Coordinates of C-alpha atoms in Angstrom, one line a residue:
M1362 CA -35.2 -34.3 8.5
S1363 CA -31.9 -36.9 8.2
G1364 CA -28.6 -35.4 8.6
I1365 CA -28.0 -31.9 10.0
G1366 CA -30.8 -31.1 12.5
F1367 CA -32.0 -34.3 13.2
K1368 CA -31.4 -34.5 16.6
S1369 CA -31.4 -30.7 17.3
V1370 CA -34.7 -30.7 16.0
F1371 CA -36.2 -32.0 19.6
L1372 CA -34.6 -28.5 21.3
I1373 CA -37.8 -26.7 19.7
T1374 CA -40.6 -29.0 19.1
R1375 CA -41.4 -32.1 21.0
H1376 CA -43.4 -33.8 18.3
P1377 CA -41.9 -32.8 14.7
V1378 CA -44.3 -34.6 11.7
V1379 CA -42.8 -35.3 7.9
I1380 CA -45.2 -35.9 5.0
S1381 CA -44.3 -36.6 2.1
N1382 CA -45.4 -38.3 -1.0
G1383 CA -48.4 -39.6 1.0
Y1384 CA -46.5 -40.5 3.9
R1385 CA -47.1 -38.9 7.1
I1386 CA -44.7 -39.7 10.0
R1387 CA -44.5 -38.3 13.5
F1388 CA -41.6 -38.5 15.8
H1389 CA -41.9 -37.9 19.9
D1390 CA -38.9 -36.8 21.9
A1391 CA -39.1 -39.7 24.4
P1392 CA -40.0 -43.1 24.0
T1393 CA -43.8 -43.6 24.0
E1394 CA -45.8 -46.2 26.1
T1395 CA -46.2 -48.4 22.6
S1396 CA -42.4 -48.2 22.2
E1397 CA -40.9 -51.1 23.6
L1398 CA -37.5 -50.4 22.3
G1399 CA -36.5 -47.4 24.5
F1400 CA -35.2 -45.0 20.7
I1401 CA -37.1 -42.6 19.3
V1402 CA -39.3 -44.3 16.4
P1403 CA -41.5 -42.9 13.7
E1404 CA -45.2 -43.7 13.8
W1405 CA -48.3 -43.0 11.6
A1406 CA -49.9 -39.2 12.2
D1407 CA -53.1 -39.0 11.1
H1408 CA -53.4 -34.9 11.3
P1409 CA -53.1 -32.5 10.1
T1410 CA -54.5 -33.9 6.6
N1411 CA -54.3 -32.1 3.4
P1412 CA -57.5 -30.2 3.5
E1413 CA -55.9 -29.2 7.1
L1414 CA -52.9 -28.2 5.7
A1415 CA -54.2 -26.2 2.9
E1416 CA -56.7 -24.2 4.8
F1417 CA -53.7 -23.4 7.5
L1418 CA -51.0 -22.1 4.9
N1419 CA -54.1 -20.3 3.2
L1420 CA -53.3 -22.3 -0.5
S1421 CA -55.2 -24.8 -2.5
E1422 CA -54.7 -28.6 -2.1
D1423 CA -52.9 -28.5 -5.4
E1424 CA -49.9 -25.8 -4.0
L1425 CA -49.1 -27.6 -1.4
P1426 CA -45.3 -28.8 -1.6
T1427 CA -44.8 -32.5 -2.4
T1428 CA -42.6 -32.4 1.6
V1429 CA -43.7 -30.4 4.3
I1430 CA -42.3 -30.5 7.8
L1431 CA -44.0 -29.3 10.8
L1432 CA -42.3 -28.2 13.9
P1433 CA -44.5 -27.7 16.7
I1434 CA -43.0 -25.2 18.8
R1435 CA -42.5 -25.7 22.5
E1436 CA -44.2 -22.9 24.5
D1437 CA -40.7 -22.2 26.2
K1438 CA -39.3 -21.4 22.5
V1439 CA -42.2 -19.7 21.4
Q1440 CA -40.9 -16.3 21.4
A1441 CA -37.0 -17.2 20.8
M1442 CA -38.1 -18.9 17.6
R1443 CA -40.1 -16.5 16.2
E1444 CA -37.3 -13.6 16.5
Q1445 CA -34.0 -16.0 15.4
L1446 CA -36.3 -16.7 11.7
F1447 CA -37.0 -13.6 10.8
Q1448 CA -33.3 -12.5 11.6
L1449 CA -32.0 -15.2 9.1
S1450 CA -28.9 -14.2 7.1
P1451 CA -28.8 -14.6 3.6
Q1452 CA -25.6 -16.2 3.9
L1453 CA -27.5 -19.0 5.4
V1454 CA -28.2 -20.5 1.8
L1455 CA -25.0 -19.3 0.4
F1456 CA -23.9 -22.9 0.1
L1457 CA -26.7 -24.8 0.1
K1458 CA -27.4 -25.7 -3.3
K1459 CA -30.5 -27.5 -3.5
I1460 CA -32.3 -24.7 -1.8
E1461 CA -33.2 -21.4 -3.8
K1462 CA -35.6 -20.0 -1.5
L1463 CA -35.9 -20.2 2.2
S1464 CA -39.4 -18.3 3.3
V1465 CA -40.5 -17.0 6.6
R1466 CA -44.1 -16.5 7.5
Q1467 CA -45.9 -15.5 10.7
L1468 CA -49.7 -16.9 9.7
S1469 CA -53.1 -16.3 11.3
R1470 CA -56.2 -18.1 10.3
K1471 CA -56.9 -15.0 7.9
A1472 CA -54.1 -13.2 6.8
S1473 CA -50.5 -13.5 7.0
V1474 CA -49.0 -10.7 9.4
R1475 CA -45.6 -11.0 8.9
D1476 CA -43.5 -12.4 5.8
M1477 CA -39.8 -12.5 5.2
S1478 CA -37.6 -14.6 2.9
V1479 CA -34.1 -14.9 1.8
Q1480 CA -33.2 -16.3 -1.8
R1481 CA -30.4 -17.7 -4.5
H1482 CA -29.9 -16.4 -7.9
I1483 CA -27.0 -17.8 -9.8
T1484 CA -25.8 -15.9 -12.8
P1485 CA -24.6 -18.0 -15.8
L1486 CA -20.6 -18.0 -16.5
P1487 CA -20.0 -15.7 -19.7
R1488 CA -18.8 -18.2 -22.2
E1489 CA -15.5 -16.0 -22.9
C1490 CA -14.3 -17.0 -19.6
A1491 CA -14.9 -20.2 -19.8
R1492 CA -11.3 -21.0 -21.4
L1493 CA -9.7 -19.8 -18.1
I1494 CA -11.1 -22.4 -15.7
D1495 CA -9.5 -26.2 -15.5
N1496 CA -12.0 -29.2 -14.8
D1497 CA -12.1 -29.5 -11.1
C1498 CA -13.4 -25.8 -11.1
T1499 CA -16.1 -24.0 -11.1
Y1500 CA -17.6 -20.8 -11.0
S1501 CA -20.9 -19.0 -10.4
L1502 CA -21.8 -15.3 -9.2
V1503 CA -24.7 -15.9 -6.8
R1504 CA -26.9 -13.3 -5.6
L1505 CA -28.6 -13.5 -2.2
S1506 CA -31.8 -11.3 -1.9
S1507 CA -33.6 -10.5 1.5
V1508 CA -35.8 -7.9 2.7
G1509 CA -35.2 -5.6 -0.3
K1510 CA -31.2 -5.8 -0.1
E1511 CA -29.2 -7.9 -2.3
T1512 CA -25.5 -8.9 -1.6
V1513 CA -23.1 -10.7 -4.3
Y1514 CA -20.8 -13.1 -4.0
H1515 CA -17.9 -14.6 -7.0
V1516 CA -18.2 -18.2 -5.6
W1517 CA -15.1 -20.7 -6.9
Q1518 CA -15.1 -24.4 -5.9
Q1519 CA -12.1 -26.2 -6.6
E1520 CA -11.8 -30.1 -6.1
F1521 CA -9.0 -32.0 -4.3
P1522 CA -8.0 -35.5 -3.6
V1523 CA -7.7 -36.3 -0.4
N1524 CA -4.3 -37.4 0.9
E1525 CA -3.8 -40.7 2.4
D1526 CA -2.2 -38.7 5.6
H1527 CA -5.7 -37.2 6.3
E1528 CA -8.1 -40.2 5.8
L1529 CA -10.5 -41.0 8.5
D1530 CA -12.8 -43.8 8.7
Q1531 CA -15.7 -41.7 8.6
R1532 CA -14.9 -40.5 5.8
R1533 CA -13.1 -43.8 4.3
H1534 CA -15.7 -43.2 1.3
V1535 CA -15.0 -39.7 0.7
R1536 CA -12.5 -39.2 -2.1
S1537 CA -12.2 -36.0 -2.7
W1538 CA -12.4 -32.6 -0.8
M1539 CA -14.8 -29.9 -2.6
V1540 CA -13.2 -26.3 -1.0
S1541 CA -15.5 -23.6 -2.2
L1542 CA -14.6 -19.5 -1.9
A1543 CA -17.0 -16.9 -1.6
F1544 CA -15.5 -13.3 -2.4
P1545 CA -18.0 -10.5 -1.6
L1546 CA -18.6 -7.8 -4.0
K1547 CA -18.7 -5.3 -1.4
D1548 CA -15.7 -4.4 0.8
D1549 CA -17.4 -4.4 4.0
Y1550 CA -17.9 -7.8 4.7
K1551 CA -17.3 -8.5 8.6
D1552 CA -19.8 -11.2 9.0
V1553 CA -18.9 -15.7 9.7
D1554 CA -16.5 -16.2 7.3
L1555 CA -15.9 -20.2 7.6
F1556 CA -18.8 -22.9 6.9
S1557 CA -19.5 -26.3 6.5
F1558 CA -22.4 -25.8 4.3
L1559 CA -23.9 -23.7 6.9
P1560 CA -21.9 -20.8 8.9
T1561 CA -20.4 -21.5 12.0
K1562 CA -19.6 -18.9 14.5
M1563 CA -16.2 -18.2 13.5
T1564 CA -15.4 -14.7 12.5
V1565 CA -11.3 -15.3 11.2
G1566 CA -11.0 -12.0 9.8
L1567 CA -10.5 -12.9 6.2
P1568 CA -12.0 -10.9 2.9
F1569 CA -13.7 -14.0 2.0
I1570 CA -15.1 -17.3 3.0
I1571 CA -14.2 -20.4 3.2
N1572 CA -16.8 -23.5 3.1
A1573 CA -15.9 -27.0 2.9
D1574 CA -17.0 -30.6 4.5
F1575 CA -15.0 -29.6 7.8
L1576 CA -15.5 -31.9 10.9
L1577 CA -17.3 -29.5 13.7
V1578 CA -17.2 -29.9 17.3
S1579 CA -20.6 -30.8 18.7
S1580 CA -22.4 -27.1 18.9
R1581 CA -21.3 -26.3 15.5
D1582 CA -19.8 -23.0 16.7
N1583 CA -16.2 -24.2 15.6
I1584 CA -14.3 -26.3 13.4
R1585 CA -12.0 -29.3 14.7
F1586 CA -8.3 -28.0 14.5
D1587 CA -7.2 -30.9 15.8
S1588 CA -8.4 -32.7 13.4
K1589 CA -6.3 -34.6 10.8
W1590 CA -9.4 -33.9 8.2
N1591 CA -9.9 -30.3 8.6
K1592 CA -5.9 -29.5 8.1
G1593 CA -5.9 -31.4 4.8
I1594 CA -8.9 -28.9 3.7
L1595 CA -7.1 -26.2 5.1
S1596 CA -3.8 -27.3 3.3
C1597 CA -5.4 -26.9 -0.2
V1598 CA -7.2 -23.4 0.4
S1599 CA -4.2 -21.5 -0.8
R1600 CA -4.5 -23.3 -3.8
A1601 CA -8.1 -22.6 -4.6
F1602 CA -7.5 -19.1 -3.5
I1603 CA -4.8 -18.7 -6.4
S1604 CA -6.8 -20.4 -8.6
A1605 CA -9.7 -18.3 -8.2
F1606 CA -7.9 -15.0 -8.0
L1607 CA -6.3 -15.4 -11.2
F1608 CA -9.5 -16.2 -13.1
L1609 CA -11.0 -13.2 -11.3
L1610 CA -7.9 -11.1 -12.6
H1611 CA -8.3 -12.6 -16.1
S1612 CA -12.4 -11.9 -16.5
A1613 CA -12.6 -8.6 -14.6
N1614 CA -13.3 -7.1 -17.9
T1615 CA -16.1 -9.5 -18.7
L1616 CA -17.2 -9.7 -15.5
A1617 CA -17.3 -5.2 -15.3
E1618 CA -20.8 -5.3 -15.6
H1619 CA -21.1 -6.6 -11.7
T1620 CA -18.9 -3.7 -10.7
T1621 CA -15.7 -6.0 -10.4
T1622 CA -12.8 -4.0 -11.1
I1623 CA -9.3 -5.7 -11.2
K1624 CA -8.2 -3.1 -8.5
S1625 CA -11.3 -4.2 -6.1
I1626 CA -9.7 -7.9 -6.7
Y1627 CA -6.6 -7.1 -4.7
R1628 CA -8.8 -6.2 -1.3
Y1629 CA -9.5 -10.3 -1.2
I1630 CA -5.4 -10.7 -0.4
P1631 CA -5.8 -11.0 3.7
C1632 CA -3.6 -8.3 4.9
E1633 CA -4.2 -8.2 8.3
N1634 CA -3.3 -10.8 11.0
L1635 CA -6.3 -13.0 11.7
R1636 CA -7.7 -13.8 15.1
V1637 CA -7.1 -17.5 14.7
R1638 CA -4.0 -18.3 15.0
E1639 CA -4.7 -21.7 13.8
L1640 CA -5.4 -20.3 10.6
A1641 CA -2.0 -17.9 10.1
S1642 CA -0.6 -20.4 8.0
V1643 CA -3.5 -20.2 5.3
R1644 CA -2.8 -16.2 4.8
D1645 CA 1.1 -17.2 5.3
E1646 CA 0.5 -19.9 2.1
I1647 CA -2.0 -17.1 0.4
I1648 CA 0.5 -15.0 0.6
Q1649 CA 3.4 -16.9 -0.6
Q1650 CA 1.0 -18.5 -4.0
I1651 CA 0.7 -14.3 -4.6
K1652 CA 4.3 -13.9 -5.0
C1653 CA 4.7 -16.8 -7.1
Q1654 CA 2.7 -16.0 -9.5
N1655 CA 2.2 -13.0 -12.2
T1656 CA -0.4 -11.3 -9.9
V1657 CA 0.1 -7.5 -10.1
L1658 CA -1.2 -5.6 -12.6
L1659 CA 1.1 -3.1 -14.7
D1660 CA 0.8 0.6 -16.3
R1661 CA 0.1 0.3 -19.7
N1662 CA 0.0 4.0 -20.3
I1663 CA 3.3 5.3 -19.7
G1664 CA 4.7 3.4 -22.7
Q1665 CA 6.8 0.2 -20.9
H1666 CA 7.6 -2.4 -23.2
F1667 CA 5.9 -5.6 -23.2
P1668 CA 7.1 -9.4 -24.8
G1669 CA 4.8 -10.8 -27.1
V1670 CA 1.4 -11.8 -26.1
H1671 CA 1.0 -14.8 -23.7
T1672 CA -2.7 -16.7 -21.9
C1673 CA -2.6 -17.0 -18.2
K1674 CA -1.6 -20.7 -19.4
T1675 CA 1.9 -20.0 -20.4
R1676 CA 4.8 -20.2 -18.0
L1677 CA 4.9 -18.2 -14.8
D1678 CA 8.6 -16.4 -15.6
I1679 CA 7.5 -14.6 -18.1
L1680 CA 4.1 -11.9 -18.1
T1681 CA 0.7 -12.8 -18.6
T1682 CA -2.1 -11.1 -20.4
S1683 CA -5.9 -10.7 -20.4
G1684 CA -8.2 -9.0 -22.6
S1685 CA -7.1 -7.7 -25.8
G1686 CA -6.4 -4.8 -28.0
P1687 CA -6.7 -1.8 -26.0
E1688 CA -8.4 -3.6 -23.2
M1689 CA -5.6 -5.5 -22.8
N1690 CA -3.9 -6.3 -19.4
F1691 CA -0.6 -7.3 -18.0
F1692 CA 0.8 -9.1 -15.1
C1693 CA 4.1 -10.5 -13.9
K1694 CA 5.1 -11.5 -10.6
P1695 CA 5.6 -9.1 -7.5
S1696 CA 9.5 -9.4 -7.5
M1697 CA 9.7 -7.7 -11.1
A1698 CA 7.3 -5.1 -10.6
F1699 CA 7.9 -1.5 -8.9
S1700 CA 5.9 1.3 -7.8
I1701 CA 7.7 4.6 -9.0
D1702 CA 6.8 8.5 -7.8
S1703 CA 3.8 10.1 -9.0
D1704 CA 5.0 12.9 -10.5
F1705 CA 7.3 10.9 -12.8
R1706 CA 4.7 8.3 -13.4
A1707 CA 2.9 11.6 -14.4
L1708 CA 6.0 12.5 -16.7
L1709 CA 6.2 8.9 -18.3
Q1710 CA 2.4 9.1 -19.0
S1711 CA 2.4 12.6 -21.5
A1712 CA 5.4 11.5 -22.8
H1713 CA 3.2 8.2 -24.0
K1714 CA 0.9 10.4 -25.3
E1715 CA 3.2 13.0 -27.1
G1716 CA 4.4 9.5 -29.2
I1717 CA 7.6 9.5 -27.3
P1718 CA 9.4 6.7 -26.7
P1719 CA 10.1 5.3 -23.3
P1720 CA 13.5 5.7 -21.7
A1721 CA 15.9 2.6 -22.3
P1722 CA 15.4 0.9 -18.9
L1723 CA 11.8 0.6 -19.8
T1724 CA 12.0 -1.0 -22.6
S1725 CA 14.8 -3.9 -21.1
Q1726 CA 11.9 -6.1 -19.6
K1727 CA 14.2 -6.9 -17.1
F1728 CA 11.8 -4.8 -14.7
Y1729 CA 8.0 -2.9 -15.1
I1730 CA 5.9 -0.4 -13.3
V1731 CA 2.8 -1.1 -11.3
D1732 CA -0.3 0.3 -12.6
S1733 CA -1.3 3.9 -11.3
Q1734 CA -4.9 3.2 -10.2
L1735 CA -3.4 0.2 -8.2
E1736 CA -0.8 2.0 -6.6
K1737 CA -3.2 4.4 -5.4
G1738 CA -5.8 2.0 -4.0
C1739 CA -3.7 -1.1 -2.7
H1740 CA 0.0 0.1 -1.2
K1741 CA -0.4 -1.7 1.7
V1742 CA -1.5 -5.2 -0.2
L1743 CA 1.6 -4.1 -2.8
T1744 CA 3.7 -4.0 0.0
L1745 CA 3.0 -7.1 1.5
I1746 CA 3.6 -9.2 -1.7
G1747 CA 6.7 -7.7 -2.3
V1748 CA 6.4 -5.0 -4.4
Q1749 CA 9.2 -2.3 -3.8
P1750 CA 9.5 1.0 -4.6
L1751 CA 11.7 2.2 -7.7
T1752 CA 15.3 2.7 -6.7
W1753 CA 16.9 5.8 -7.4
D1754 CA 19.7 3.9 -9.8
R1755 CA 16.9 3.1 -11.7
Y1756 CA 15.4 6.8 -12.1
V1757 CA 18.9 7.6 -12.8
N1758 CA 19.6 5.0 -15.9
C1759 CA 16.2 6.3 -17.2
V1760 CA 17.4 9.8 -17.2
R1761 CA 20.8 8.6 -18.5
D1762 CA 18.8 7.8 -21.9
H1763 CA 19.9 11.3 -22.9
K1764 CA 17.5 10.8 -26.2
W1765 CA 14.7 10.2 -24.4
V1766 CA 15.5 13.4 -22.5
E1767 CA 16.0 15.5 -25.5
N1768 CA 12.9 14.8 -27.0
L1769 CA 10.9 15.9 -24.5
P1770 CA 8.7 18.8 -25.3
E1771 CA 10.0 22.1 -23.2
P1772 CA 7.1 21.5 -20.9
L1773 CA 7.6 18.2 -19.9
Y1774 CA 11.7 18.8 -19.9
V1775 CA 11.0 21.3 -16.8
K1776 CA 8.9 18.6 -14.9
L1777 CA 12.0 16.2 -15.1
L1778 CA 13.8 19.0 -14.0
V1779 CA 11.3 19.6 -11.0
F1780 CA 11.2 15.9 -10.4
L1781 CA 15.4 16.0 -9.9
C1782 CA 15.3 18.6 -7.9
G1783 CA 12.7 17.0 -5.1
S1784 CA 14.7 14.1 -5.3
Q1785 CA 18.1 16.4 -3.6
K1786 CA 15.6 17.0 -0.7
Q1787 CA 15.9 13.4 -0.5
K1788 CA 19.4 13.2 -0.4
H1789 CA 19.3 11.8 -3.9
N1790 CA 21.7 13.5 -5.9
M1791 CA 22.5 12.8 -9.7
P1792 CA 25.9 11.5 -10.9
S1793 CA 28.2 13.9 -12.5
D1794 CA 28.3 11.8 -15.3
V1795 CA 25.2 11.7 -16.6
P1796 CA 23.9 14.6 -19.3
F1797 CA 20.5 16.2 -18.4
I1798 CA 21.0 20.2 -18.4
K1799 CA 20.4 21.2 -22.2
Y1800 CA 21.9 24.3 -23.2
L1801 CA 23.2 25.4 -26.7
D1802 CA 26.6 25.2 -28.6
D1803 CA 28.1 27.8 -30.3
G1804 CA 26.4 27.1 -33.7
K1805 CA 22.7 26.7 -31.6
V1806 CA 22.5 23.4 -31.5
M1807 CA 21.0 21.4 -28.5
Q1808 CA 23.4 20.2 -26.6
M1809 CA 23.7 17.6 -22.9
L1810 CA 25.6 19.3 -20.1
K1811 CA 27.5 16.7 -17.8
L1812 CA 27.9 17.8 -14.2
V1813 CA 31.5 17.1 -14.1
N1814 CA 31.7 19.6 -16.7
K1815 CA 30.0 22.4 -15.7
D1816 CA 33.5 24.0 -14.4
R1817 CA 34.5 24.0 -18.0
T1818 CA 31.1 24.8 -19.9
T1819 CA 29.8 27.6 -18.3
V1820 CA 25.9 28.2 -19.2
F1821 CA 23.6 30.6 -18.0
Y1822 CA 20.1 31.4 -18.6
T1823 CA 18.5 34.8 -19.2
S1824 CA 14.8 35.9 -18.4
G1825 CA 13.7 39.8 -19.5
D1826 CA 12.9 40.5 -22.8
K1827 CA 15.1 43.2 -23.3
D1828 CA 18.1 41.3 -21.6
V1829 CA 17.7 38.1 -24.2
S1830 CA 17.1 40.9 -27.2
I1831 CA 20.7 42.7 -26.5
L1832 CA 22.4 39.5 -25.2
S1833 CA 21.1 37.6 -28.0
Q1834 CA 23.1 40.9 -30.4
W1835 CA 26.3 40.9 -28.6
T1836 CA 27.4 37.6 -27.1
P1837 CA 28.5 36.4 -30.6
V1838 CA 30.5 39.6 -30.6
F1839 CA 32.8 38.8 -27.3
K1840 CA 32.4 35.1 -28.2
K1841 CA 36.3 35.2 -28.8
W1842 CA 37.3 36.6 -25.0
I1843 CA 33.8 35.8 -23.2
D1844 CA 32.4 32.0 -23.2
V1845 CA 29.1 32.2 -22.7
R1846 CA 26.5 29.4 -23.2
F1847 CA 23.0 29.3 -22.8
M1848 CA 19.8 27.1 -21.7
P1849 CA 17.2 27.1 -24.7
N1850 CA 14.5 30.3 -24.0
D1851 CA 12.0 27.9 -24.5
T1852 CA 13.0 26.0 -21.7
I1853 CA 13.4 29.0 -19.3
Q1854 CA 9.7 30.2 -20.3
A1855 CA 8.8 26.7 -19.3
I1856 CA 10.1 27.4 -15.8
K1857 CA 8.8 30.8 -15.6
E1858 CA 5.1 29.4 -16.3
L1859 CA 5.8 27.1 -12.9
D1860 CA 3.9 28.9 -9.9
E1861 CA 6.5 31.6 -8.7
S1862 CA 7.9 29.5 -5.8
K1863 CA 8.5 26.2 -7.9
S1864 CA 10.5 28.1 -10.1
S1865 CA 12.6 30.1 -8.2
E1866 CA 13.5 26.7 -6.1
L1867 CA 14.0 25.4 -9.5
F1868 CA 16.4 28.0 -10.2
R1869 CA 18.2 28.0 -7.2
W1870 CA 18.7 24.4 -7.6
L1871 CA 20.3 24.7 -11.1
E1872 CA 22.9 27.5 -9.6
D1873 CA 23.8 25.3 -6.6
V1874 CA 23.9 22.1 -8.6
A1875 CA 25.0 23.2 -12.0
G1876 CA 26.4 26.8 -11.8
I1877 CA 23.8 28.1 -14.0
F1878 CA 23.2 31.5 -13.1
Q1879 CA 21.3 34.3 -14.8
L1880 CA 22.8 36.4 -16.9
T1881 CA 21.8 40.3 -17.4
V1882 CA 22.8 43.3 -19.2
Q1883 CA 24.1 44.7 -16.5
T1884 CA 26.3 41.3 -15.0
Y1885 CA 27.6 41.0 -18.3
A1886 CA 28.9 44.5 -18.7
D1887 CA 30.8 43.5 -15.5
K1888 CA 32.2 41.1 -16.9
I1889 CA 33.3 43.0 -20.3
L1890 CA 34.6 45.6 -18.2
K1891 CA 37.1 42.9 -16.4
L1892 CA 37.8 42.0 -19.9
C1893 CA 38.7 45.4 -21.1
G1894 CA 41.2 45.9 -17.5
R1895 CA 42.8 42.8 -18.1
R1896 CA 43.1 42.8 -22.2
Q1897 CA 43.9 46.8 -23.2
E1898 CA 43.1 45.8 -27.1
E1899 CA 41.3 48.4 -29.3
A1900 CA 39.1 45.8 -30.6
I1901 CA 37.9 45.1 -27.2
A1902 CA 37.2 48.7 -26.1
L1903 CA 35.6 49.8 -29.6
N1904 CA 33.2 46.8 -28.8
A1905 CA 32.4 47.5 -25.1
T1906 CA 32.0 51.3 -26.2
H1907 CA 29.1 50.2 -28.5
F1908 CA 27.3 47.7 -26.0
L1909 CA 27.2 50.1 -23.5
L1910 CA 25.7 52.3 -25.7
H1911 CA 23.3 50.4 -27.1
A1912 CA 22.6 49.2 -23.4
C1913 CA 22.0 52.2 -22.1
K1914 CA 19.9 53.5 -24.9
E1915 CA 17.4 50.2 -24.5
Y1916 CA 17.1 50.5 -20.8

């Protein structure tokens, strides 16, 4: 009965009894006639005896616990106590290391009428994760079970030296603070999140629980925010958080059996403003710690190049990794990470699967692309910690790598054109010096057209089978007088395989941006007739006649 609850116990009982190792001690809530001191003093209790106790608990005398505390409930408290006891939260024993199970039974003389318990199970740390933990830290997976329900927590504990500026006389023998953070696996935790071994009544709005030796107000409802001792503890929370956060990131693959994914760990970053303004600095310090560390998971499926393998113990100005082989994950600082358009990411992923090296900017190691799943589910968190959308000039630099563009299979090249077409709607235009339009030169060798050259190099496309057949035969004949170059037929075919609205939109964009129009037999015949009018030469007239006869015959 010493420590927590020694005085408060008299709120519910007048005569508590402690039975332990042969001693039977009773207390009274007021001085007795035999007590001359005027204080609450212990006295010997003859009852209950061990046989009486065993009968009441429906146990044999050998099964009696070593220590039994009896609290005869005051009559005016019986109903309230009964209801409260059967509503005990499993979190009650989360940080009480010496209590594994807390049971409540409502007994009658004959049988148990009502029964409930909260139990604490600790799963040992996997051996491969031990190397990630410093000597002043510990980790455990704690399961709390109650009435058929189970809640699971990652519990991180870290020791910090007490700073002289925060020492108190009442804690003068304490040389270190032990700060514990509990991260619930379920993402809907909205319960008390500030503990001083037992829960307070504070719901701050954090997505995790803080526990430490806080000084509390007399009601134990809140911590004392004016205490320099508490301020010292709170100043350590952000450092404990970043240590725990990095550990969870780098051990997520090992902890996967406990339904822990890397993406789920980011929900522990406090995005929302806290309900208690005195703790706003704790949130701000956590965000700042996240920004300074390699905390952003990167996409390993788009071919971007990473430096050599480093562990989480390496310098903070380079990438860190976790796992090995195909399960290896890479992380960088938020300032070096960027989110990208989903269509462009899909293009990069498909090209990577085809074995095509990524565009040059993704091999420079000057910036990195965020993991796709993380970007989908944690957009708000990423924005908060400083991850920015990839700028248009960086997209342009990817397209500027003409070797990458040339190596793209036609379906992927068309996806790139669709992306560029859609970007123009957002006022993003391709610079005129970037070669990105495929066409065939006189020798049928594929070239890339810059927009700056669109007036000097006239490029067309054909789509009808008859047009392709006739024009492929006659354009070389008139090459001397009419300079015509075509986009590859495979490219046009890939465009036509898009849905009709997207295909039409892309053709219109090619006309507007690059001056690429459809060339049919009819429009080519118009060009030849105009040529005949300008150049009255026998060779031109003869070839024009043969062309028209051929065209009429085919059509």
